Structure formats: C-alpha cells, structure tokens
Amino acid sequence: MTIKMRMKKKPAFPASEGSDKSYEALIRLWILRLFVPLGGSRGFISSFGYANDHLAHYLGLPPANEQFDMKATMTELRKKHAQAERRRNSAALPAILARNIARYSELMGWSKADEAVTAFTVLMDTDPRLETACSSIENVTTAKLIDVLSGVLDIDRDDIRNSVMPKSGLCESGFIKVDMRAARALVTKLDMLSDETSDRLRYVDGDPFVLLRDVIAPAAPAELGLDDFAHIKSTLDVLQPYLARSIDGKARGVNVFIHGAPGTGKTQLALALARELGCDLFEISSQNESGDGINGYGRLRALRSGQSMLRQRRALILFDEAEDVFDGGWTHLREKGSARSQKAWMNRLLETNTAPVIWLSNNVECMDPAFLRRFDIVLEMPLLCGRQRERLLDEACGDLIDATTRNRLVEARGLAPAVVRRAARVVRTIQDVLPANRTSAVLEQLIESTLEAQGHGGLTTGETAALPASYDPRHIAADVDLAQVSAGIVQAKTGRICLYGPPGTGKTAFGRWLATQLDVPLHAKRVSDIVSPYVGQTERNLARVFREAEADGAVLLLDEVDSFLQDRTRAQRSWEVTAVNEMLTQMEAYAGVFIASTNLMDGLDQAALRRFDLKVKFGYLRPAQAWNLFEVHRESLGLPAPDTSARTAVERIVTLTPGDFAAVTRQHRFRPIGSVPELIAALEAECSLKKDSRKAVGFI
C-alpha cells in the first residue's frame, strides 16, 4: 500500500503506477472475495436476479432474464473468483492513494493492517462498485467485521483485530471509526475522519496536513506579540516557560484553558505564544470546506488525529469554541450531549495528549469542575482597561478619533480589542470618501452598534466620561476636607472610602478627580457591569473587577454599592448573602484605592461599613459654594455680571448640587440661556423635582 522508497517495511499492497488495470484487478478481487468465500452473494443473487444489475454486468455475469439460472450463476461467480485469485499479484492500489497512506503511516506509526484497513475504507467510500458490494454484507458485528476484513485483505485475523479494536493506534487516532455498538451493514461499519478525507486520499497527492485541512489546519500568522498582553503578564510568566519545557520534554497531558468574552484576544494570545516558542500551531476546524459545521464529536476525532500526526513535531494544537465539547453536542449517541456522558474517555484524552492543547471558550460555565482540575493552567482573558485600553486605542485608531471619542471609548463597557480593530479597519477602508471631521464619529458609531448588539449598552456621553473642566473639590459640600483626604491618599496609595449622599452631589466626579491626583487609571463600574442572573456569576464578576483594578494599579470606583452591601439580615435569597460576602472579601484584600458611592446609606451591612477606612457624606451645596459655582458657569455661558439680587436668589435654592449645574449647561446646547435670570430659573426648575426641595437640608 505504501511506496518502498518511503517505507522500510513491506507495503500491504503494491501501488498501481500508471495503468488502471491493476486497480481494476484489485477492486474486482475484493468484490469477488466478498461475494464468494465471505458469503455476500446471498444478499446479491436470488432466484429473481441480482440486487444490482450494474454490478452484475461489471462482473460479467449473465443477465437476469426469464431463463435466469441461479445455480449456474453461482458456479460462474465462483469461477470468476478463482480467476481473480490467480491474478491477484497484478492487483494494486492507485499510486496516489498508496503514497498518501505511506505518508500517514510514517507520521502515525501504522502497521500493515492499519494501512490495509484504511485503504479498504477509502475505496469503499470512493468506488461505487465496491460500495454496492459492501452493502450486500449485512448484520456485521465486530467479530464478523474482523473476519470480513481478514478475508478481503488477506491479512491475519489477529492483525486485523489489533487494528480495529477501540484502543488500537488506528482507532485511537480517530482516523478510522469502527461502530462497535450494533450489527450493521459493512458499508456503515467503518467511518473515515470526515466526508472529504476519503476523496482527498484517493485523488490528491499532497502533504498530510493539506489533505486534512478541513479538520485540522495550520493557524494564521500572529498579528500581536506577547508585549500586547502585558495586562496578564503574571500569568504569562508561568504559561510561556511551562509550555516551552513541556514541548522540549515531550510531556503528555498538557492542556491550557483560556476563557473570556469574545474579542478579548484569546486566539491572538495562542498565536503569539506559538511564535514566541518557535513551534507550529494547528487549529481544529469548526466547519468543513463546504461551510457546514462540524459537531463536537467530529472535532474530537480531528484532535485525536492531530495528536497522532504531531507526535514527533514541535507543535501546539488550538481548540477554539471548546463549549462544543464541554457543553453538549459532541456524542454521536444523542443529538444533545456533553463530555459528562463519557467522562472517563474525556479524562483519558486530557491526560494522554502528546501535543499541548490550548482550549478556548467564551464561557467557563460550560466546564465541569472535574474537567477543570485536569487543565494545567486556567486563564481568564480580561477586557483591556486603563492604560492598556488607552494604548490599544492609540495604536489601532489614534489618528482617527478626537479627544472626546477617545474618552468615551476608554470608559466603554465590554469593549474588546477585536471590536476596536475591526471598526478601525472599516474606517480606514473608506477614509478617502469620508470628510476629515467624520472619521471619529463613524468609528464611534460602528463600535457603539457592536457593543449594543452584545448587550453592553451604548457609550457614555463625553460629559460623563471626562472630568468637567470646572471641577474643584472646593465646590463639593462634604463633611470632611476633600483636598486633605486626597493628599493623604496620594501619599498612602491605598484606602477604602464610602461616599454617600443625594444624587448629583459630586461623588463619582470626586473619584475621577482623585485618580488624576494619583496619576493612575480609573476603573469606574456600575451594577449592570457586575450583576448576572446566573448563580455564582455575580461573585465571579466582582472578583474579576477587583483583580483587574489591582493589576492595572487603578482607582476602583463602584457606583450604587448598596446593591452589593445590603444588610444580610434582610436578605431573602441565598445569592444575596453570597454577593455581600464576596464583596466584603474583595474589599478586605484589595491593596489599592477603592471608592464606593451610594445614594442610600440606610440598609448597608454593618460589617461592610466597618471595612471602610472613611465614610464621607456629600450634601447639597452651601450658599457660598452655590454662588461660586454659579459664577463659574455664568462666565462659561458668556452671561453678563449679575446684580446682588441674583446672589440672594441662588443662595435660597437649598438643594443645589454640581449635577444641577452640569444638567443646565447641557440644556444650553439646544435651549440657549440668554440671561442671568434664565440661568437661575433653569436651576430652580431642576431642584423643584427633588423630594426634599422644600426643606433646608445639607450644610447651610
């Protein structure tokens, strides 16, 4: 079956180098062996004629007319079989098939029986005459399959048995699948790796990996380097040398699981690792060349074949969309299944793979803990934030966006590197037809549409994302000296502060200002960024938020913290308690600056309150503060100097906050304010909607 110059061992079958006669002799010999010594004629010839007239004509049997003689026909069939056996030395495989099988045999260490079984399966799939003959052999059990293959291929029964048993090298590789479950027709008892594999082995003379490109293929070149993953440096400092030592030492059972939101760079990390390690990376395909999806079971067979083919090669295997395997759909017993249904088999695969496998998934929820513990390294790929996100934006689209858009993107929830790069690619493609002042808006529109489709919501407005130019802590009515607190935190580089008070009093803005004083990134999170309907996911999200902030050296600002720190004695559901417990644990361990803000101080858990180093009350502006801030905004609006009555009117508005001034300034864009009285009226209108607008509250 293989070419002598490529193989030291004697091939199972010689190759036909030019003439079709030797191949025809082989097909004829195999069909006649199936029909005569193996009894397949009982399903092919009856007193009424043939099961397939075309095959009978090919064999040269008499036509099934009114004078059809079954006994004479059987005699003729046995005669033709005897003639074929006398000429068996002239039978040979097609040269292309022989060469291809030789290449795979060399890669996978096949025996002569393995080669012969593979050749038979390929030709049964690609030659209609042999396929028709095999269809006549029914009720084939595993024991009968061994007898049939031994008889057709003229190979010792024990050798065939060693080839087709589940733990044989051929079957373990996934290249050939033998259905062991039930008696079936011979044509369905043996199954090749994919629908295209048999055709390629039969007709395409090429590299083994090229022939199997629909199931396992070389991965694309890396677009990023490991320097682009500085935000996970602590993990890379372990992962990179571990993979290097594992490859050099040919370690078995090396598996890495990387999970995270789509577009965070999981695939690019695998590509960058392979390039840094100087090894090949092969990816298990999720669809064939026709565009049809490959189910999880088929992809696992491809993985097993890849392991066999790469056993002597310096290589990694990439298995993307691992949820296909671990979250159902990979068993061929049921339409929906999971790795849990064949846990022992899956565990053995994870423990014995010869080439390291990097498994990627968008969701760790699909993983059974019993499988997770078998991965050497489990890495959650975080979204870029802080300085890493700023670097991404500057490199990918810095020349396309203005400062306002940049601020919005820095603050965007769920923004993945792939989303930024794809949007930038679109804009660069059409940049020559866009007005120069439109590129920033178009790129922002593309990114926002993607984020909304992913469920992250739109981008924050420029005013919210950026610290107002007029911000001054002296305009905040707090019960402590905020400038003094800020100076202390800048020196200590740590602190847990709870800011509480009515909406609009400047709590979030103070967090942004403090980050600028520390010259560190700000990680501003809202409840919607963290809360999940899935059990345990909220706690994991909380842990991730703190972990990312600490890794980035950022100020962590968590708004609406009352959602996580409610009094546990009032909890009605178990998950409400576990969320509070996780929040307390993370607060206790966090070494950086953590700022929590809330509008509702009542009802916070007492244990949580004790964990804050400082609790600062934000109130309504004092009269002098209200007037000073009024003057700042009046000048920014270009209004004339007011008279003394204006100050009196402003100081009488007892529920004024910095947020009210910001809202009125935004109104000015579409509802111009032309005088001081109009500005005062607009502020009074904002405050009139507040529940305590008629009461003198705050610090007056």
XYZ file of C-alpha atoms in Angstrom:
700
model
C 0.000 0.000 0.000
C 2.952 2.315 0.529
C 5.921 3.275 -1.600
C 9.047 1.276 -0.824
C 11.360 4.259 -1.015
C 9.332 5.878 1.789
C 8.824 2.776 3.917
C 11.295 0.291 5.323
C 8.581 -2.307 5.899
C 6.897 -4.226 3.101
C 3.684 -2.495 1.996
C 0.340 -4.201 2.465
C -0.412 -3.745 -1.251
C 1.702 -2.630 -4.203
C 0.837 0.608 -5.991
C -0.510 0.978 -9.497
C 1.832 3.479 -11.148
C 0.180 4.134 -14.473
C -2.415 1.662 -15.668
C -5.969 1.325 -14.387
C -5.773 -2.425 -14.934
C -4.041 -3.154 -11.645
C -6.575 -1.067 -9.729
C -9.461 -2.735 -11.581
C -7.960 -6.102 -10.703
C -7.871 -5.115 -7.021
C -11.485 -3.897 -6.909
C -12.646 -6.992 -8.770
C -10.709 -9.272 -6.424
C -12.147 -7.627 -3.297
C -15.727 -7.754 -4.598
C -15.439 -11.427 -5.530
C -13.932 -12.262 -2.140
C -16.886 -10.526 -0.505
C -19.355 -12.487 -2.613
C -17.813 -15.985 -2.701
C -15.741 -17.025 0.347
C -17.402 -14.455 2.625
C -20.969 -15.276 1.546
C -22.021 -11.865 0.310
C -23.624 -13.453 -2.758
C -26.605 -14.421 -0.593
C -27.533 -10.765 -0.405
C -26.657 -10.142 -4.046
C -28.077 -13.103 -6.024
C -31.529 -14.626 -5.608
C -33.851 -16.711 -7.759
C -35.308 -13.418 -9.043
C -31.995 -11.995 -10.216
C -29.459 -9.525 -8.835
C -29.648 -6.875 -6.167
C -27.781 -4.573 -8.577
C -27.731 -5.256 -12.322
C -24.909 -2.786 -12.972
C -22.583 -4.607 -10.597
C -23.560 -7.959 -12.143
C -22.731 -6.582 -15.582
C -19.369 -5.303 -14.298
C -18.522 -8.801 -13.030
C -19.520 -10.329 -16.367
C -22.424 -12.374 -15.016
C -25.295 -13.451 -17.299
C -28.314 -11.124 -17.478
C -31.258 -11.776 -15.150
C -33.821 -12.699 -17.826
C -36.583 -15.302 -17.937
C -34.014 -18.083 -18.358
C -32.028 -16.920 -15.296
C -30.392 -19.896 -13.582
C -29.290 -19.051 -10.048
C -27.252 -22.237 -9.623
C -25.384 -21.722 -12.869
C -24.800 -18.092 -11.992
C -23.248 -19.062 -8.667
C -20.988 -21.512 -10.459
C -19.921 -18.734 -12.825
C -19.299 -16.396 -9.873
C -17.045 -18.952 -8.154
C -15.169 -19.440 -11.420
C -14.533 -15.722 -11.741
C -13.353 -15.584 -8.133
C -10.843 -18.376 -8.807
C -9.551 -16.494 -11.858
C -9.193 -13.269 -9.818
C -7.221 -15.098 -7.125
C -4.823 -16.486 -9.730
C -4.216 -12.936 -10.951
C -4.018 -11.331 -7.508
C -0.335 -10.450 -7.953
C -1.362 -7.940 -10.606
C -3.781 -6.167 -8.210
C -2.556 -2.865 -6.784
C -3.708 0.338 -5.161
C -3.816 3.581 -7.146
C -0.409 5.268 -6.869
C -1.791 8.473 -5.268
C -3.641 6.545 -2.566
C -0.570 4.405 -1.860
C 1.668 7.448 -1.455
C -0.791 9.238 0.789
C -1.228 6.223 3.043
C 2.565 5.876 3.211
C 2.835 9.452 4.459
C 0.211 8.991 7.158
C 1.702 5.633 8.138
C 5.065 7.288 8.657
C 3.523 10.073 10.750
C 1.278 7.866 12.874
C 3.252 4.640 13.080
C 0.655 2.435 11.380
C 1.015 -1.313 10.935
C 0.471 -3.081 7.603
C -3.015 -3.999 8.810
C -3.727 -0.341 9.635
C -2.687 0.652 6.124
C -4.833 -2.053 4.545
C -7.950 -1.195 6.603
C -7.526 2.483 5.719
C -7.130 1.714 2.020
C -10.211 -0.523 2.056
C -12.304 2.156 3.811
C -11.164 4.864 1.377
C -12.025 2.773 -1.673
C -15.332 1.644 -0.164
C -16.185 5.372 0.146
C -14.959 6.384 -3.315
C -15.637 3.409 -5.626
C -19.397 2.868 -6.237
C -18.851 -0.769 -7.247
C -17.089 -1.702 -4.021
C -19.607 0.317 -2.009
C -22.502 -1.580 -3.614
C -20.835 -4.903 -2.889
C -20.205 -3.953 0.739
C -23.875 -3.017 1.105
C -24.704 -6.677 0.477
C -22.794 -7.703 3.620
C -25.326 -7.085 6.374
C -25.617 -7.751 10.113
C -21.911 -7.194 10.587
C -20.876 -7.495 14.222
C -17.384 -6.569 15.353
C -16.326 -10.220 15.231
C -17.742 -10.593 11.734
C -16.050 -7.364 10.664
C -12.699 -8.839 11.648
C -13.447 -11.976 9.607
C -14.607 -9.958 6.590
C -11.585 -7.639 6.558
C -9.208 -10.548 7.126
C -10.770 -12.423 4.203
C -10.946 -9.480 1.787
C -7.495 -8.100 2.573
C -5.801 -11.493 3.037
C -4.279 -10.415 6.346
C -4.036 -12.458 9.537
C -7.147 -12.226 11.694
C -5.206 -11.240 14.816
C -3.520 -8.388 12.949
C -6.908 -7.094 11.780
C -8.278 -7.382 15.297
C -5.366 -5.344 16.664
C -6.109 -2.727 14.028
C -9.865 -2.215 14.520
C -10.237 -2.519 18.293
C -11.085 0.758 20.100
C -7.655 1.128 21.722
C -5.692 0.372 18.578
C -3.382 3.036 17.207
C -5.574 3.484 14.129
C -8.830 3.919 16.058
C -7.272 5.914 18.896
C -6.051 8.363 16.263
C -9.662 8.966 15.197
C -8.670 8.451 11.567
C -10.958 5.426 11.264
C -14.051 4.948 13.410
C -15.405 1.427 13.891
C -19.015 1.324 15.075
C -18.823 -1.177 17.938
C -22.401 -0.796 19.162
C -24.516 -2.981 16.912
C -24.631 -5.222 13.861
C -24.825 -3.067 10.757
C -24.151 -3.234 7.039
C -20.445 -3.336 6.237
C -20.637 -0.039 4.370
C -21.681 1.803 7.562
C -19.498 -0.145 9.984
C -16.350 1.790 9.060
C -16.226 5.589 9.021
C -13.465 7.923 7.855
C -12.426 11.064 9.741
C -14.504 13.366 7.512
C -16.580 13.270 4.347
C -13.739 14.826 2.355
C -10.900 12.699 3.741
C -11.522 9.665 1.536
C -11.746 11.745 -1.652
C -8.508 13.571 -0.875
C -6.588 10.413 -0.022
C -7.784 8.819 -3.230
C -7.251 11.677 -5.685
C -4.972 14.395 -4.188
C -1.237 13.753 -3.956
C -0.152 16.076 -1.142
C 1.093 16.851 2.328
C -0.901 15.070 5.072
C -1.862 18.328 6.764
C -3.037 19.806 3.467
C -5.215 16.762 2.871
C -6.850 17.161 6.286
C -7.209 20.938 6.137
C -10.976 20.675 6.621
C -10.482 19.186 10.105
C -7.053 20.389 11.239
C -5.105 23.176 9.598
C -2.129 25.458 10.267
C -3.263 28.546 12.162
C -2.976 32.023 10.670
C 0.111 34.138 11.464
C 0.055 36.101 14.712
C -0.886 39.766 14.449
C 0.200 40.609 18.009
C 3.191 39.869 20.194
C 3.317 38.906 23.851
C 4.072 42.550 24.643
C 0.450 43.284 23.726
C -0.678 41.100 26.632
C 1.096 42.946 29.423
C -2.198 43.034 31.347
C -1.817 39.279 32.024
C 1.961 39.330 32.470
C 1.875 37.498 35.793
C 0.170 34.519 34.140
C 2.360 34.649 31.035
C 5.435 34.497 33.254
C 4.258 30.998 34.180
C 2.473 29.907 30.999
C 5.243 30.623 28.492
C 8.105 28.738 30.223
C 5.744 25.893 31.145
C 4.768 25.322 27.519
C 8.393 25.635 26.419
C 9.568 22.983 28.898
C 6.610 20.735 28.075
C 7.338 20.842 24.339
C 11.066 20.292 24.815
C 10.457 17.411 27.205
C 7.635 15.880 25.108
C 5.373 15.893 28.164
C 1.972 14.240 27.927
C -1.358 15.596 29.108
C -0.506 19.295 28.784
C -3.708 21.360 28.499
C -4.370 25.080 28.938
C -7.886 26.531 29.216
C -8.369 30.190 28.281
C -11.817 31.731 28.679
C -13.211 35.210 28.366
C -15.598 37.437 26.444
C -15.496 37.319 22.624
C -12.876 39.559 21.062
C -10.591 39.794 24.096
C -7.660 38.294 22.194
C -7.712 34.624 23.226
C -6.825 33.364 19.741
C -4.194 36.048 19.238
C -2.601 35.050 22.531
C -2.311 31.444 21.358
C -0.774 32.598 18.065
C 1.676 34.868 19.861
C 2.700 32.071 22.225
C 3.369 29.679 19.345
C 5.513 32.272 17.567
C 7.446 33.087 20.734
C 8.046 29.374 21.401
C 9.165 28.759 17.822
C 6.650 25.998 17.198
C 3.836 25.302 14.756
C 0.236 25.907 15.763
C -2.532 23.780 14.266
C -6.196 24.637 14.751
C -9.037 22.125 14.969
C -11.618 23.324 12.454
C -15.202 24.056 13.465
C -16.560 23.800 9.911
C -15.604 21.934 6.753
C -14.738 23.442 3.391
C -18.402 23.389 2.380
C -19.170 25.712 5.284
C -21.076 23.070 7.240
C -20.430 22.969 10.969
C -18.514 20.056 12.488
C -20.068 18.819 15.716
C -18.084 18.405 18.900
C -17.674 14.649 18.452
C -16.201 15.125 14.975
C -13.835 17.801 16.258
C -12.604 15.484 18.999
C -11.818 12.853 16.371
C -9.852 15.510 14.496
C -7.998 16.352 17.711
C -7.042 12.727 18.199
C -5.771 12.507 14.632
C -3.808 15.699 15.094
C -2.211 14.270 18.229
C -1.065 11.197 16.305
C 0.246 13.236 13.371
C 2.130 15.714 15.564
C 3.694 13.226 17.969
C 7.186 13.864 16.577
C 6.741 17.530 15.713
C 7.321 20.693 17.745
C 3.755 21.943 17.752
C 0.748 23.209 19.704
C -2.907 22.485 18.957
C -5.602 25.157 19.247
C -9.148 24.007 20.052
C -11.437 27.036 19.820
C -15.110 27.014 20.870
C -14.447 24.342 23.476
C -18.084 24.611 24.568
C -18.823 22.313 21.591
C -17.284 19.541 23.668
C -17.952 20.525 27.245
C -21.444 21.970 26.830
C -23.185 19.364 24.727
C -23.465 18.167 21.176
C -20.369 16.008 20.753
C -21.598 12.472 21.327
C -22.992 10.588 18.359
C -25.396 8.729 20.635
C -27.651 11.717 21.142
C -28.326 14.965 19.392
C -27.514 16.842 22.600
C -24.882 15.515 24.937
C -21.803 16.617 26.815
C -18.389 15.461 27.898
C -20.063 14.412 31.160
C -21.736 11.494 29.362
C -18.343 9.924 28.587
C -16.282 11.393 31.384
C -13.731 8.571 31.649
C -12.948 8.725 27.935
C -12.622 12.510 28.012
C -10.410 12.426 31.091
C -8.102 9.944 29.377
C -7.862 12.241 26.376
C -6.881 15.182 28.594
C -4.303 13.120 30.444
C -2.569 11.459 27.489
C -2.405 14.007 24.638
C 1.104 14.143 23.185
C 0.989 17.716 21.825
C -0.021 20.543 24.204
C -3.564 21.775 23.565
C -4.800 25.329 24.137
C -8.572 25.214 24.642
C -10.550 28.437 24.137
C -14.069 29.230 25.291
C -16.224 32.323 25.701
C -17.804 30.906 28.839
C -16.319 28.909 31.716
C -19.826 27.934 32.822
C -19.732 25.004 30.401
C -16.931 23.342 32.348
C -17.458 20.557 34.855
C -15.060 21.067 37.821
C -13.841 17.511 37.253
C -12.544 18.601 33.858
C -11.238 21.978 35.007
C -8.910 20.387 37.525
C -7.273 18.435 34.704
C -6.124 21.613 32.988
C -2.635 22.672 33.987
C -3.401 26.395 33.674
C -6.814 28.078 33.601
C -6.694 31.690 32.466
C -9.496 34.218 32.248
C -8.709 36.705 29.474
C -9.836 40.072 30.847
C -11.000 43.023 28.824
C -8.388 45.724 28.444
C -8.797 48.647 30.778
C -6.953 51.717 31.946
C -3.583 52.307 30.330
C -3.776 49.073 28.304
C -7.005 50.221 26.686
C -5.550 53.669 26.036
C -2.576 52.031 24.340
C -4.874 49.883 22.198
C -6.902 52.909 21.105
C -3.823 54.961 20.323
C -2.230 52.176 18.279
C -5.362 50.978 16.470
C -7.180 54.231 15.760
C -5.410 57.132 17.445
C -5.229 59.044 14.173
C -8.962 58.536 13.529
C -10.565 59.780 16.746
C -10.749 63.053 18.642
C -10.225 63.528 22.372
C -13.939 63.297 23.214
C -14.395 59.994 21.408
C -11.215 58.669 22.975
C -12.584 59.462 26.445
C -15.822 57.653 25.669
C -14.023 54.576 24.368
C -11.696 54.450 27.355
C -14.799 54.256 29.570
C -16.815 51.874 27.362
C -18.154 48.732 28.976
C -17.301 45.427 27.329
C -15.002 46.949 24.712
C -12.804 44.179 23.289
C -9.654 44.674 21.163
C -11.210 42.884 18.194
C -14.128 45.337 18.138
C -11.763 48.320 18.015
C -9.535 46.830 15.302
C -12.435 45.805 13.076
C -14.073 49.220 13.319
C -10.745 50.910 12.563
C -10.271 48.665 9.536
C -13.683 49.650 8.168
C -12.994 53.365 8.613
C -9.545 53.136 7.024
C -11.050 51.322 4.036
C -13.451 54.197 3.305
C -11.411 57.028 4.791
C -10.800 58.644 1.410
C -14.560 59.160 0.886
C -15.261 60.485 4.385
C -14.944 64.142 5.381
C -11.937 64.584 7.663
C -14.176 65.589 10.567
C -16.362 62.477 10.219
C -13.883 59.630 10.861
C -14.179 59.889 14.643
C -17.992 59.872 14.593
C -18.167 56.950 12.137
C -15.737 54.829 14.147
C -17.662 55.605 17.332
C -20.932 54.644 15.635
C -19.511 51.289 14.478
C -18.174 50.437 17.924
C -21.337 51.506 19.727
C -23.526 49.405 17.418
C -21.444 46.329 18.176
C -21.473 46.951 21.926
C -25.249 47.386 21.943
C -25.696 44.173 19.939
C -23.544 42.365 22.525
C -25.741 43.661 25.336
C -23.226 46.120 26.816
C -25.285 49.226 26.106
C -24.113 52.362 24.367
C -21.117 54.549 25.058
C -21.178 57.049 27.880
C -21.537 60.679 26.919
C -18.471 62.853 26.777
C -19.533 64.856 29.803
C -19.904 61.747 31.897
C -16.748 60.059 30.697
C -14.454 63.037 31.186
C -13.861 65.061 34.335
C -15.513 68.506 33.899
C -13.005 71.291 33.353
C -14.739 73.302 36.097
C -14.299 70.563 38.702
C -12.926 71.815 42.008
C -13.294 69.891 45.307
C -14.000 73.216 46.989
C -17.359 73.159 45.191
C -18.308 69.903 46.958
C -20.300 70.073 50.179
C -18.640 67.238 52.097
C -18.310 66.739 55.846
C -14.505 66.440 55.523
C -11.788 68.410 53.760
C -11.586 66.555 50.434
C -8.291 68.189 49.454
C -6.720 66.994 52.688
C -8.140 63.478 52.203
C -6.816 63.409 48.663
C -3.311 64.439 49.761
C -3.283 61.641 52.329
C -4.384 59.012 49.819
C -1.787 60.195 47.294
C 0.859 59.598 49.924
C -0.501 56.265 51.213
C -1.513 54.861 47.786
C -4.285 52.888 49.480
C -7.666 53.467 51.099
C -11.273 52.301 51.199
C -13.739 55.193 51.133
C -17.536 55.222 51.129
C -19.150 58.317 49.609
C -22.842 58.759 50.332
C -25.431 61.420 49.747
C -28.086 62.615 47.287
C -27.631 62.177 43.515
C -25.615 64.847 41.712
C -23.571 65.913 44.721
C -20.274 65.017 43.042
C -19.433 61.546 44.382
C -18.450 59.996 41.037
C -16.652 63.153 39.919
C -14.555 63.068 43.089
C -13.442 59.537 42.234
C -12.346 60.695 38.790
C -10.543 63.688 40.250
C -8.761 61.520 42.805
C -7.496 59.226 40.031
C -5.997 62.256 38.278
C -4.291 63.294 41.522
C -2.798 59.813 41.860
C -1.960 59.768 38.131
C -3.429 56.280 37.748
C -6.281 54.863 35.625
C -9.836 54.904 36.893
C -11.929 51.740 36.733
C -15.489 53.014 37.087
C -18.034 50.195 37.405
C -21.790 50.142 37.666
C -24.130 47.490 38.973
C -25.061 46.443 35.438
C -21.394 45.677 34.754
C -21.324 43.072 37.508
C -24.739 41.618 38.324
C -25.595 38.412 36.467
C -28.748 36.260 36.502
C -26.616 33.101 36.644
C -25.843 31.583 40.017
C -22.322 32.417 41.134
C -21.527 34.665 38.171
C -22.061 37.912 40.108
C -19.455 36.795 42.646
C -17.017 35.893 39.870
C -17.608 39.252 38.206
C -16.910 41.057 41.472
C -13.666 39.153 41.932
C -12.641 39.949 38.362
C -13.358 43.675 38.783
C -11.110 43.918 41.843
C -8.428 41.730 40.246
C -8.292 43.838 37.084
C -8.146 47.100 39.010
C -5.305 45.850 41.179
C -3.378 44.561 38.167
C -3.741 47.965 36.476
C -2.873 49.939 39.617
C -6.167 51.782 39.201
C -8.609 53.597 41.421
C -11.662 51.342 41.562
C -14.919 53.310 41.696
C -18.050 51.255 42.280
C -21.301 53.191 41.980
C -24.603 52.124 43.571
C -22.690 49.957 46.035
C -25.856 49.466 48.105
C -26.779 46.763 45.582
C -23.874 44.655 46.895
C -23.692 45.697 50.535
C -27.272 45.448 51.711
C -27.857 44.241 55.247
C -27.600 40.429 55.186
C -30.160 40.097 57.970
C -32.777 41.350 55.491
C -31.722 39.023 52.664
C -34.458 36.789 51.270
C -32.347 34.703 48.869
C -29.074 32.850 49.380
C -27.344 34.568 46.467
C -27.961 37.968 48.099
C -25.862 36.822 51.060
C -23.082 35.306 48.935
C -22.778 38.508 46.896
C -22.303 40.554 50.068
C -19.795 38.038 51.406
C -17.790 38.180 48.181
C -17.846 41.977 48.238
C -16.550 42.046 51.806
C -13.815 39.555 50.977
C -12.636 41.542 47.983
C -12.704 44.829 49.908
C -10.633 43.299 52.688
C -7.983 42.006 50.292
C -7.789 44.979 47.932
C -4.487 46.833 48.313
C -5.289 49.858 46.135
C -7.726 52.745 46.344
C -11.379 51.678 46.418
C -14.208 54.202 46.352
C -17.807 53.118 46.827
C -20.674 55.524 46.294
C -24.317 55.244 47.195
C -27.405 57.399 47.399
C -28.862 55.142 50.095
C -26.821 54.839 53.252
C -29.632 53.244 55.229
C -29.692 49.478 54.975
C -25.988 48.919 54.332
C -24.487 45.899 56.041
C -22.801 46.872 59.317
C -19.805 44.636 58.627
C -19.323 46.445 55.342
C -19.412 49.857 56.986
C -16.650 48.789 59.395
C -14.416 47.847 56.475
C -14.387 51.377 55.062
C -11.488 53.466 56.311
C -13.501 56.637 55.821
C -17.149 57.423 55.225
C -17.769 60.832 53.627
C -21.152 62.484 53.439
C -21.862 64.568 50.336
C -24.662 67.097 50.677
C -26.300 69.983 48.876
C -24.136 72.993 48.151
C -23.629 75.518 50.913
C -24.733 79.072 49.971
C -21.183 80.309 49.316
C -20.357 77.199 47.274
C -23.553 77.555 45.253
C -22.728 81.138 44.396
C -19.094 80.402 43.478
C -20.164 77.563 41.178
C -22.893 79.775 39.712
C -20.255 82.353 38.785
C -18.077 79.701 37.131
C -20.930 78.532 34.893
C -22.222 82.047 34.216
C -18.843 83.037 32.847
C -18.607 79.825 30.763
C -22.008 80.691 29.206
C -20.877 84.260 28.452
C -23.589 85.916 30.555
C -23.190 89.465 31.967
C -22.274 90.159 35.583
C -25.292 89.796 37.913
C -26.625 92.212 40.500
C -26.844 91.498 44.224
C -30.368 90.114 43.980
C -29.089 87.243 41.823
C -26.829 86.006 44.626
C -29.705 86.086 47.073
C -31.873 84.088 44.663
C -29.166 81.470 44.118
C -28.414 81.035 47.801
C -32.127 80.473 48.520
C -32.076 77.278 46.358
C -31.212 74.910 49.188
C -30.983 71.657 47.180
C -28.479 72.741 44.546
C -25.800 70.221 43.511
C -22.944 70.282 40.995
C -25.034 67.891 38.915
C -27.752 70.523 38.514
C -25.250 72.979 37.015
C -23.995 70.268 34.644
C -27.570 69.472 33.519
C -28.416 73.127 32.870
C -25.185 73.608 30.909
C -26.124 70.650 28.691
C -29.588 72.175 28.138
C -27.909 75.307 26.829
C -26.837 73.416 23.695
C -30.417 73.076 22.457
C -32.243 75.558 24.729
C -29.986 78.636 24.880
C -29.814 80.547 28.144
C -29.501 84.263 27.401
C -29.568 85.965 30.804
C -28.782 85.512 34.491
C -32.493 85.273 35.456
C -32.933 82.494 32.868
C -29.985 80.612 34.357
C -31.440 80.955 37.871
C -34.862 79.819 36.626
C -33.329 76.752 34.978
C -31.578 75.817 38.242
C -34.789 76.287 40.223
C -36.618 74.044 37.755
C -34.035 71.285 38.225
C -34.338 71.459 42.002
C -38.141 71.653 42.073
C -38.344 67.964 41.114
C -36.462 66.844 44.216
C -38.454 65.358 47.054
C -36.731 67.499 49.663
C -36.702 70.697 47.613
C -38.873 72.478 50.181
C -36.710 71.520 53.129
C -33.454 73.120 54.115
C -31.126 70.136 54.088
C -27.410 69.805 53.582
C -24.886 72.083 55.206
C -26.302 75.584 55.469
